[in-house]
PDB file of C-alpha atoms in Angstrom:
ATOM      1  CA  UNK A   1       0.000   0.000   0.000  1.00 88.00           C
ATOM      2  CA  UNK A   2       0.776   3.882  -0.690  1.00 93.00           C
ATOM      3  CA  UNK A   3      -0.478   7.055   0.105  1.00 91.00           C
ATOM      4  CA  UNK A   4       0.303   9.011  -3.079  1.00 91.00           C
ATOM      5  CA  UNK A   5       2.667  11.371  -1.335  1.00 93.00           C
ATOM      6  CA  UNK A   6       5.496  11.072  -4.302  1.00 96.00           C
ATOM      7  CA  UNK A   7       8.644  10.890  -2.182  1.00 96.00           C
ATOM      8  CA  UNK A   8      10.692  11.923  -5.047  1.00 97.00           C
ATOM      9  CA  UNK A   9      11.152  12.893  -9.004  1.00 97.00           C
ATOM     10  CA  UNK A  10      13.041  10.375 -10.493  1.00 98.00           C
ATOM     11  CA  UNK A  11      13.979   9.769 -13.833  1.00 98.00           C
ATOM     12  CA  UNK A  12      14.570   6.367 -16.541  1.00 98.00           C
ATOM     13  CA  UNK A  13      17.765   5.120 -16.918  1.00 98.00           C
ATOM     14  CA  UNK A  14      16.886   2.424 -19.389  1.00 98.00           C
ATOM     15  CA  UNK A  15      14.464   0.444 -21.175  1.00 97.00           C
ATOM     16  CA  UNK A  16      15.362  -3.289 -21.903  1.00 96.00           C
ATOM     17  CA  UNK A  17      13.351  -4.885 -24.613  1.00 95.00           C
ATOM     18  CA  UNK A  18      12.592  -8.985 -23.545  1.00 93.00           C
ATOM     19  CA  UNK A  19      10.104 -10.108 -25.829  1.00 92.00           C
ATOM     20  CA  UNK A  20       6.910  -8.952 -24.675  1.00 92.00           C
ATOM     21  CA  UNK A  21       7.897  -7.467 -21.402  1.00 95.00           C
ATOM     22  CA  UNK A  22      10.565  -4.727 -20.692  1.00 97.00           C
ATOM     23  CA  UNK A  23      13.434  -4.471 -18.037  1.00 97.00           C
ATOM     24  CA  UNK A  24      13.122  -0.995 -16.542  1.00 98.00           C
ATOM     25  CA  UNK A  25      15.838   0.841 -14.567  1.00 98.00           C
ATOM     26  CA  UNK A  26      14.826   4.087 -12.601  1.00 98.00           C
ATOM     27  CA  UNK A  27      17.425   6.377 -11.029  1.00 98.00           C
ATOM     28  CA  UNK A  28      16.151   7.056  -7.709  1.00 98.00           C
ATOM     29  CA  UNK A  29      18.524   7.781  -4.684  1.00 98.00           C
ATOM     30  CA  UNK A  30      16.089   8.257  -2.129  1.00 97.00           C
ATOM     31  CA  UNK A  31      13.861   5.476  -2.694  1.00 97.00           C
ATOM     32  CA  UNK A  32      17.088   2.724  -3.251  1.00 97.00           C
ATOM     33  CA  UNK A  33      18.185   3.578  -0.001  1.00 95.00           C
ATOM     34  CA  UNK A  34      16.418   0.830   1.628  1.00 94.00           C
ATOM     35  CA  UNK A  35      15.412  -1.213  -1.374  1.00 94.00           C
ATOM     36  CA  UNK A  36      16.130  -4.741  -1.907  1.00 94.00           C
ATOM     37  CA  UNK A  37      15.170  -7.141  -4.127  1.00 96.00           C
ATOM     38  CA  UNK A  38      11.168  -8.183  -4.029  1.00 94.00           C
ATOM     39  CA  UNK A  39      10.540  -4.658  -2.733  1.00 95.00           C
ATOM     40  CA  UNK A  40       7.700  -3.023  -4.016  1.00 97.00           C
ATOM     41  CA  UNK A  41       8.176   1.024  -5.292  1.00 98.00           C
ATOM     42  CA  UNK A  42       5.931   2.970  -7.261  1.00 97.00           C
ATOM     43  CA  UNK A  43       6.690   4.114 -10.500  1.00 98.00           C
ATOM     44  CA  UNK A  44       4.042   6.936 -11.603  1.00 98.00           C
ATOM     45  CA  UNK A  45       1.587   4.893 -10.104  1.00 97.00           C
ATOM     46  CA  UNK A  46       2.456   1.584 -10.630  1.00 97.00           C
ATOM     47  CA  UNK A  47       3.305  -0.805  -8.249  1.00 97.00           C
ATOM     48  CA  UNK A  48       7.163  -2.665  -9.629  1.00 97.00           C
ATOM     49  CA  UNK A  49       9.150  -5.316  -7.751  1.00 97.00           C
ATOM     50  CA  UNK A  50      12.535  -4.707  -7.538  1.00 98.00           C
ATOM     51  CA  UNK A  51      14.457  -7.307  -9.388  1.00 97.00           C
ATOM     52  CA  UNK A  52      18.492  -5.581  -8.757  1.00 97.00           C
ATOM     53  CA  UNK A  53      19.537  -2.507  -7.328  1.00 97.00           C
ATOM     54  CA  UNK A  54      23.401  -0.981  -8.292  1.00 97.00           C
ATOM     55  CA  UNK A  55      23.796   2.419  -6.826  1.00 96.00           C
ATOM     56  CA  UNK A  56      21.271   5.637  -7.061  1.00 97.00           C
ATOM     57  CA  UNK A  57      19.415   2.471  -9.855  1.00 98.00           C
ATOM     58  CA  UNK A  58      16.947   0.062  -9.519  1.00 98.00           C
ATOM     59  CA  UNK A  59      15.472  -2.417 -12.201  1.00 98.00           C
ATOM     60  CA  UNK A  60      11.704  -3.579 -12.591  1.00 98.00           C
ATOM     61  CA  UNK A  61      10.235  -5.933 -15.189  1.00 97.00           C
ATOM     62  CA  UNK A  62       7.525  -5.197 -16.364  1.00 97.00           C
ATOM     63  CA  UNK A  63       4.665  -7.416 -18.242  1.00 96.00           C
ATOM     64  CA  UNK A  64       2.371  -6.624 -21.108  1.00 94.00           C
ATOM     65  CA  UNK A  65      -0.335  -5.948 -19.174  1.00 93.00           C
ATOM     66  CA  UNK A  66       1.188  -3.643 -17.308  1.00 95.00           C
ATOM     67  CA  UNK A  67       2.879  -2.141 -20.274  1.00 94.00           C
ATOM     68  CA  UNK A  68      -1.175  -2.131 -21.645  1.00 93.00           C
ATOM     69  CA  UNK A  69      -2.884  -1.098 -19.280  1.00 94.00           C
ATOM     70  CA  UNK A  70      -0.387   1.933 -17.604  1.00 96.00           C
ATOM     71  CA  UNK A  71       1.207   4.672 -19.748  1.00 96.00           C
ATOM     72  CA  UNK A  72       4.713   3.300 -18.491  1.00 96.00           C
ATOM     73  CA  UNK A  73       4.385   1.638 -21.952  1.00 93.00           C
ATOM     74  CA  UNK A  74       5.331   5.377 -23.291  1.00 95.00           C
ATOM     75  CA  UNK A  75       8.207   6.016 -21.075  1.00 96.00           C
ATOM     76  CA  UNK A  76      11.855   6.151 -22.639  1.00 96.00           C
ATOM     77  CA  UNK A  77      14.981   7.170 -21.166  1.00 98.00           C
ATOM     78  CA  UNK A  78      15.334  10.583 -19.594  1.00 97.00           C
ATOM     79  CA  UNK A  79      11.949  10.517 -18.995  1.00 97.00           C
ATOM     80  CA  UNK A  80      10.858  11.683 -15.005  1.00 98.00           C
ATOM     81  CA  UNK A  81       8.652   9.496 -13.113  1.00 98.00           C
ATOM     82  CA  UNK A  82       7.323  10.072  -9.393  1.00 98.00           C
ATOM     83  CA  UNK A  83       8.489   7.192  -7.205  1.00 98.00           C
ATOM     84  CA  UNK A  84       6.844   6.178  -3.954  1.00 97.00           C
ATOM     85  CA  UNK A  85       7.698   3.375  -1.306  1.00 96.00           C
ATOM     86  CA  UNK A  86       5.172   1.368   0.178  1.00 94.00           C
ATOM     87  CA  UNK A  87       3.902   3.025   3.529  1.00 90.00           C
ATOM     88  CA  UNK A  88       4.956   1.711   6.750  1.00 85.00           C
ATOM     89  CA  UNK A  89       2.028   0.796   9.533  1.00 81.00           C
ATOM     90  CA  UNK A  90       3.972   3.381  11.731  1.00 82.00           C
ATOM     91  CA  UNK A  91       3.665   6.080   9.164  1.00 81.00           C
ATOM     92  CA  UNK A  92       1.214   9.017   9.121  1.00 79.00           C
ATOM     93  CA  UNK A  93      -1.415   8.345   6.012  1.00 77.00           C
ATOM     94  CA  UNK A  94      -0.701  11.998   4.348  1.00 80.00           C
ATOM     95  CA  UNK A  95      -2.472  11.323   1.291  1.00 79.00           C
ATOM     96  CA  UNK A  96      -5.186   8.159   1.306  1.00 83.00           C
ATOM     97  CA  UNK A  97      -5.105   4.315   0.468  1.00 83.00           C
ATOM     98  CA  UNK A  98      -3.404   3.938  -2.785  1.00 88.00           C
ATOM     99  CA  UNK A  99      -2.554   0.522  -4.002  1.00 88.00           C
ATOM    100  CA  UNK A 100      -0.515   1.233  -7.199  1.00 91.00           C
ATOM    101  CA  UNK A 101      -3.150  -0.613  -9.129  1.00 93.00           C
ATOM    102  CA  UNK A 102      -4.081   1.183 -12.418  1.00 95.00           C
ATOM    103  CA  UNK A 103      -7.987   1.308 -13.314  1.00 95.00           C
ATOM    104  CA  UNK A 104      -7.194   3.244 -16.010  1.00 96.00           C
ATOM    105  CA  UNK A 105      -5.326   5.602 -18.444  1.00 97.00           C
ATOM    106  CA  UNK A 106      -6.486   9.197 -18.521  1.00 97.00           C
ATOM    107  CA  UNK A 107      -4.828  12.299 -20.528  1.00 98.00           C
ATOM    108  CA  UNK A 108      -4.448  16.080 -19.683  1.00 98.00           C
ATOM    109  CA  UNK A 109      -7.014  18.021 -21.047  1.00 98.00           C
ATOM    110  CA  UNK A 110      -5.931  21.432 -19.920  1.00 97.00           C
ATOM    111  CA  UNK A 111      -4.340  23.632 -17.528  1.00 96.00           C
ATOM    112  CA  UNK A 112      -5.510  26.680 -16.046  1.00 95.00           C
ATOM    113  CA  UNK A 113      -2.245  28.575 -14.536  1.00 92.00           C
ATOM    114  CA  UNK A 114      -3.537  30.790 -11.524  1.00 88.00           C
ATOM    115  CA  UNK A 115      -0.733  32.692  -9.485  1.00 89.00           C
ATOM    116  CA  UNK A 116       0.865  30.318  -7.766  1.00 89.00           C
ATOM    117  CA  UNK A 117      -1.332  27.217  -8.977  1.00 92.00           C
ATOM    118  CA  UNK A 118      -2.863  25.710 -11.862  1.00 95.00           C
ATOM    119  CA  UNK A 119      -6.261  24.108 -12.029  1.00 96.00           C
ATOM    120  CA  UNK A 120      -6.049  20.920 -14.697  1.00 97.00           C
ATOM    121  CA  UNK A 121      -8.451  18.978 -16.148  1.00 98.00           C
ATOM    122  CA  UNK A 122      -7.965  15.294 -17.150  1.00 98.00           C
ATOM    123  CA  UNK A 123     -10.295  12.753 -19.217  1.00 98.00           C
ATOM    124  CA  UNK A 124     -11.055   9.569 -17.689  1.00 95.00           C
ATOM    125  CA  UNK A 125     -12.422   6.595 -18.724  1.00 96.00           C
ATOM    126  CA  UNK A 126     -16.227   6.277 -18.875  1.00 93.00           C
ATOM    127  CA  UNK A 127     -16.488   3.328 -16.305  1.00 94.00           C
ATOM    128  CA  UNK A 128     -14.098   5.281 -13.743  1.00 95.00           C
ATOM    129  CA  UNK A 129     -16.664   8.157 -13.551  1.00 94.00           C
ATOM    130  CA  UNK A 130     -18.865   6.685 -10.835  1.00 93.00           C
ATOM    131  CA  UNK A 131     -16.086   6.386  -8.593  1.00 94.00           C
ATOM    132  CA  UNK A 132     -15.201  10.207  -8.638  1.00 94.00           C
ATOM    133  CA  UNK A 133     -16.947  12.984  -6.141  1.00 94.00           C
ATOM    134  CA  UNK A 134     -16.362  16.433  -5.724  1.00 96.00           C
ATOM    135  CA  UNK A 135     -14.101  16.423  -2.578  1.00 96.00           C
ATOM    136  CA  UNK A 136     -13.378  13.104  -3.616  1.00 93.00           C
ATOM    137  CA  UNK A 137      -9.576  11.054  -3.547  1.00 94.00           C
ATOM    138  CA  UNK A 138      -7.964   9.977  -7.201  1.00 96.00           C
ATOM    139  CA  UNK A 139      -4.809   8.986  -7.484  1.00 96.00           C
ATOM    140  CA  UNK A 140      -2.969  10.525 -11.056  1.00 97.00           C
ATOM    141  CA  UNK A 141       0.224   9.114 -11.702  1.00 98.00           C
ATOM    142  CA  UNK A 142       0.927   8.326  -8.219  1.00 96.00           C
ATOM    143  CA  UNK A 143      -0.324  11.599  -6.621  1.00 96.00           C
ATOM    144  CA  UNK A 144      -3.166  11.564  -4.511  1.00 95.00           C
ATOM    145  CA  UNK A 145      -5.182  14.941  -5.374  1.00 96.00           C
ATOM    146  CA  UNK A 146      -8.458  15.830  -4.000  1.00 95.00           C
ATOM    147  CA  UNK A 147     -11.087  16.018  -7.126  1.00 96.00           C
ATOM    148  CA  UNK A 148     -12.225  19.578  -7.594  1.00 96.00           C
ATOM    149  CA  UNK A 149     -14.915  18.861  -9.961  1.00 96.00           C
ATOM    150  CA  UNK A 150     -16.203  15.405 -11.605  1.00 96.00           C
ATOM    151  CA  UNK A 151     -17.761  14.903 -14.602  1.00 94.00           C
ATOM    152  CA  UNK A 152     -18.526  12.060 -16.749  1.00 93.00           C
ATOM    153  CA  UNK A 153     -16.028  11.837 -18.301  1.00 96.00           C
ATOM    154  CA  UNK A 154     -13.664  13.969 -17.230  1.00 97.00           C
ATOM    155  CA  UNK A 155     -12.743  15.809 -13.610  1.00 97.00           C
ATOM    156  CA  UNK A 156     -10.621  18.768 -12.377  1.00 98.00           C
ATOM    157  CA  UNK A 157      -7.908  18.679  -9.517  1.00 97.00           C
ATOM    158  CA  UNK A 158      -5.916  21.506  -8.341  1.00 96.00           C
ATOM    159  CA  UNK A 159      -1.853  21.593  -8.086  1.00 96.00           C
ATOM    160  CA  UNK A 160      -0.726  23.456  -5.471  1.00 95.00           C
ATOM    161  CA  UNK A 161       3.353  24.986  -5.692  1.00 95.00           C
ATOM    162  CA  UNK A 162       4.927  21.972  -4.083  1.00 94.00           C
ATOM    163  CA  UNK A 163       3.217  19.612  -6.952  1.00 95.00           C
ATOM    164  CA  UNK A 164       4.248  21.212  -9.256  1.00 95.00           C
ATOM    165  CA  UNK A 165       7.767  21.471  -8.764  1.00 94.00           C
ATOM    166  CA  UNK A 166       8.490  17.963  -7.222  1.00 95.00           C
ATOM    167  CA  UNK A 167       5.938  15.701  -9.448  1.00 97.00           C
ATOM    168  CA  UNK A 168       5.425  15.280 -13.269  1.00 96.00           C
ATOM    169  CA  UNK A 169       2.456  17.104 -13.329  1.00 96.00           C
ATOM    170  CA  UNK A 170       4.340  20.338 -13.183  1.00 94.00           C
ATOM    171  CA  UNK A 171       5.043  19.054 -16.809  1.00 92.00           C
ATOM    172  CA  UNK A 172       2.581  17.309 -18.207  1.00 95.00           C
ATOM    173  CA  UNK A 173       1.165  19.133 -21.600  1.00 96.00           C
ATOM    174  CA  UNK A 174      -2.633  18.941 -22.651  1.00 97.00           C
ATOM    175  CA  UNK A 175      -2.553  15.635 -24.648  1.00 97.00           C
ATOM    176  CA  UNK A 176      -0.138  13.628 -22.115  1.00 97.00           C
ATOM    177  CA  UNK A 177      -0.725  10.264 -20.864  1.00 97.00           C
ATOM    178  CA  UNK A 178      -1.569   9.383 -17.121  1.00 98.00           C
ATOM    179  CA  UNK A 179      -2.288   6.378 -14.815  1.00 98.00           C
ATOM    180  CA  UNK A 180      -5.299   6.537 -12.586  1.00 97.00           C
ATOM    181  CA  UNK A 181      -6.417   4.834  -9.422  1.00 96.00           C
ATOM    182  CA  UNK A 182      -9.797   5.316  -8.109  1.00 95.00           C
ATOM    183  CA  UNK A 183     -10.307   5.247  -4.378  1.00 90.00           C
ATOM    184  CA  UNK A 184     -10.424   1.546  -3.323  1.00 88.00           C
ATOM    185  CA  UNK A 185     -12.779   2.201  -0.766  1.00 86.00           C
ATOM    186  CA  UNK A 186     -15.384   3.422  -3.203  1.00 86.00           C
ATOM    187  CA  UNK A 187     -14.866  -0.034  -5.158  1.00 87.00           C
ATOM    188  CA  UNK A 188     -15.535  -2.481  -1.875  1.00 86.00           C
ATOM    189  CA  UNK A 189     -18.559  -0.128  -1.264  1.00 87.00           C
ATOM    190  CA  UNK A 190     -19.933  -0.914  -4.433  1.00 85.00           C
ATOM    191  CA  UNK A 191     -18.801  -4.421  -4.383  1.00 87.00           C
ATOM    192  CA  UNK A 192     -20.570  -5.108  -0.845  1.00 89.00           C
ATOM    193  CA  UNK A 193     -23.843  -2.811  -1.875  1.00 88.00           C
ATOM    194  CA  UNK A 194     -24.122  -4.797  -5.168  1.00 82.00           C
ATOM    195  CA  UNK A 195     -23.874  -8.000  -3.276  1.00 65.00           C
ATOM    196  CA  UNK A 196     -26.840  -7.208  -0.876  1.00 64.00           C
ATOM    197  CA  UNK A 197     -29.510  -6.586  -3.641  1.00 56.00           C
TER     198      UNK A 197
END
């Protein structure tokens, strides 16, 4: 489990092809300090094992499905990511219940720069909609962000200066790719309501 606090901006080292999955190695000095391998860090969302870890670098495979169903699939190298490690039971929960489990691939729609913010607007997939409430958690790229407005098929969320500067959504572009995670919670609600009737 995460909480979508992004403890740091890392970047891709390398992409290794191996046949329909990819080796992927992630410069990330904070988060290696305590990795080993079978550790789990998130990787713009996505939850990766560690497979080796040589210096500030770490390597991940990473399936088809994954490479499907994620927009790590459009990653190269020298591209930044926001890495997370899994939360400790003794840590504070600063963001919510993340569990780097994509439920889908969204894109920027816009940004609206105010002085020291900006207001952006992503699409999301249709069947991801009735998870979203104003005031409500989502999860973009690994960030947990408070949902400003939700529509059907899109919402808003607000960046404040610190998000921008230390995540990749101080530089996404209108058009650009991003993983989304809806609250969890709101999925076992549904589950347990829908089993009831």
């Amino acid at each position: 489990m995460f909480t979508g606090i992004v403890e740091e901006l890392g970047e891709i080292v390398a992409i290794e092809p191996q046949g329909d999955s990819v080796a992927l190695a992630v410069r990330g000095p904070l988060v290696v300090q305590d990795a080993v391998h079978g550790a789990s860090i998130a990787v713009n969302g996505v939850c990766l094992t560690v497979v080796d870890v040589k210096g500030e670098v770490f390597t991940a495979d990473v399936i088809k499905e994954t490479l499907d169903k994620s927009s790590l699939g459009v990653l190269e190298p020298g591209s930044k990511v926001n890495l997370e490690r899994p939360v400790r039971l003794s840590d504070r929960l600063g963001g919510h219940l993340v569990q780097g489990h994509v439920d889908g691939v969204g894109a920027i729609v816009s940004r609206e720069p105010g002085e020291r913010w900006d207001v952006v607007t992503v699409s999301l997939p249709a069947e991801l909609s009735r998870y979203l409430v104003d005031k409500g958690s989502i999860t973009i790229d690994g960030i947990s962000l408070t949902v400003v407005e939700a529509g059907a098929d899109r919402f808003s969320v607000a960046l404040i200066p610190t998000t921008l500067a230390l995540t990749t959504l101080g530089h996404k572009r209108p058009g650009d790719p991003v993983n989304l995670e809806v609250d969890v919670v709101a999925k076992y609600v549904e589950r347990m309501l829908g089993d009831r009737s």
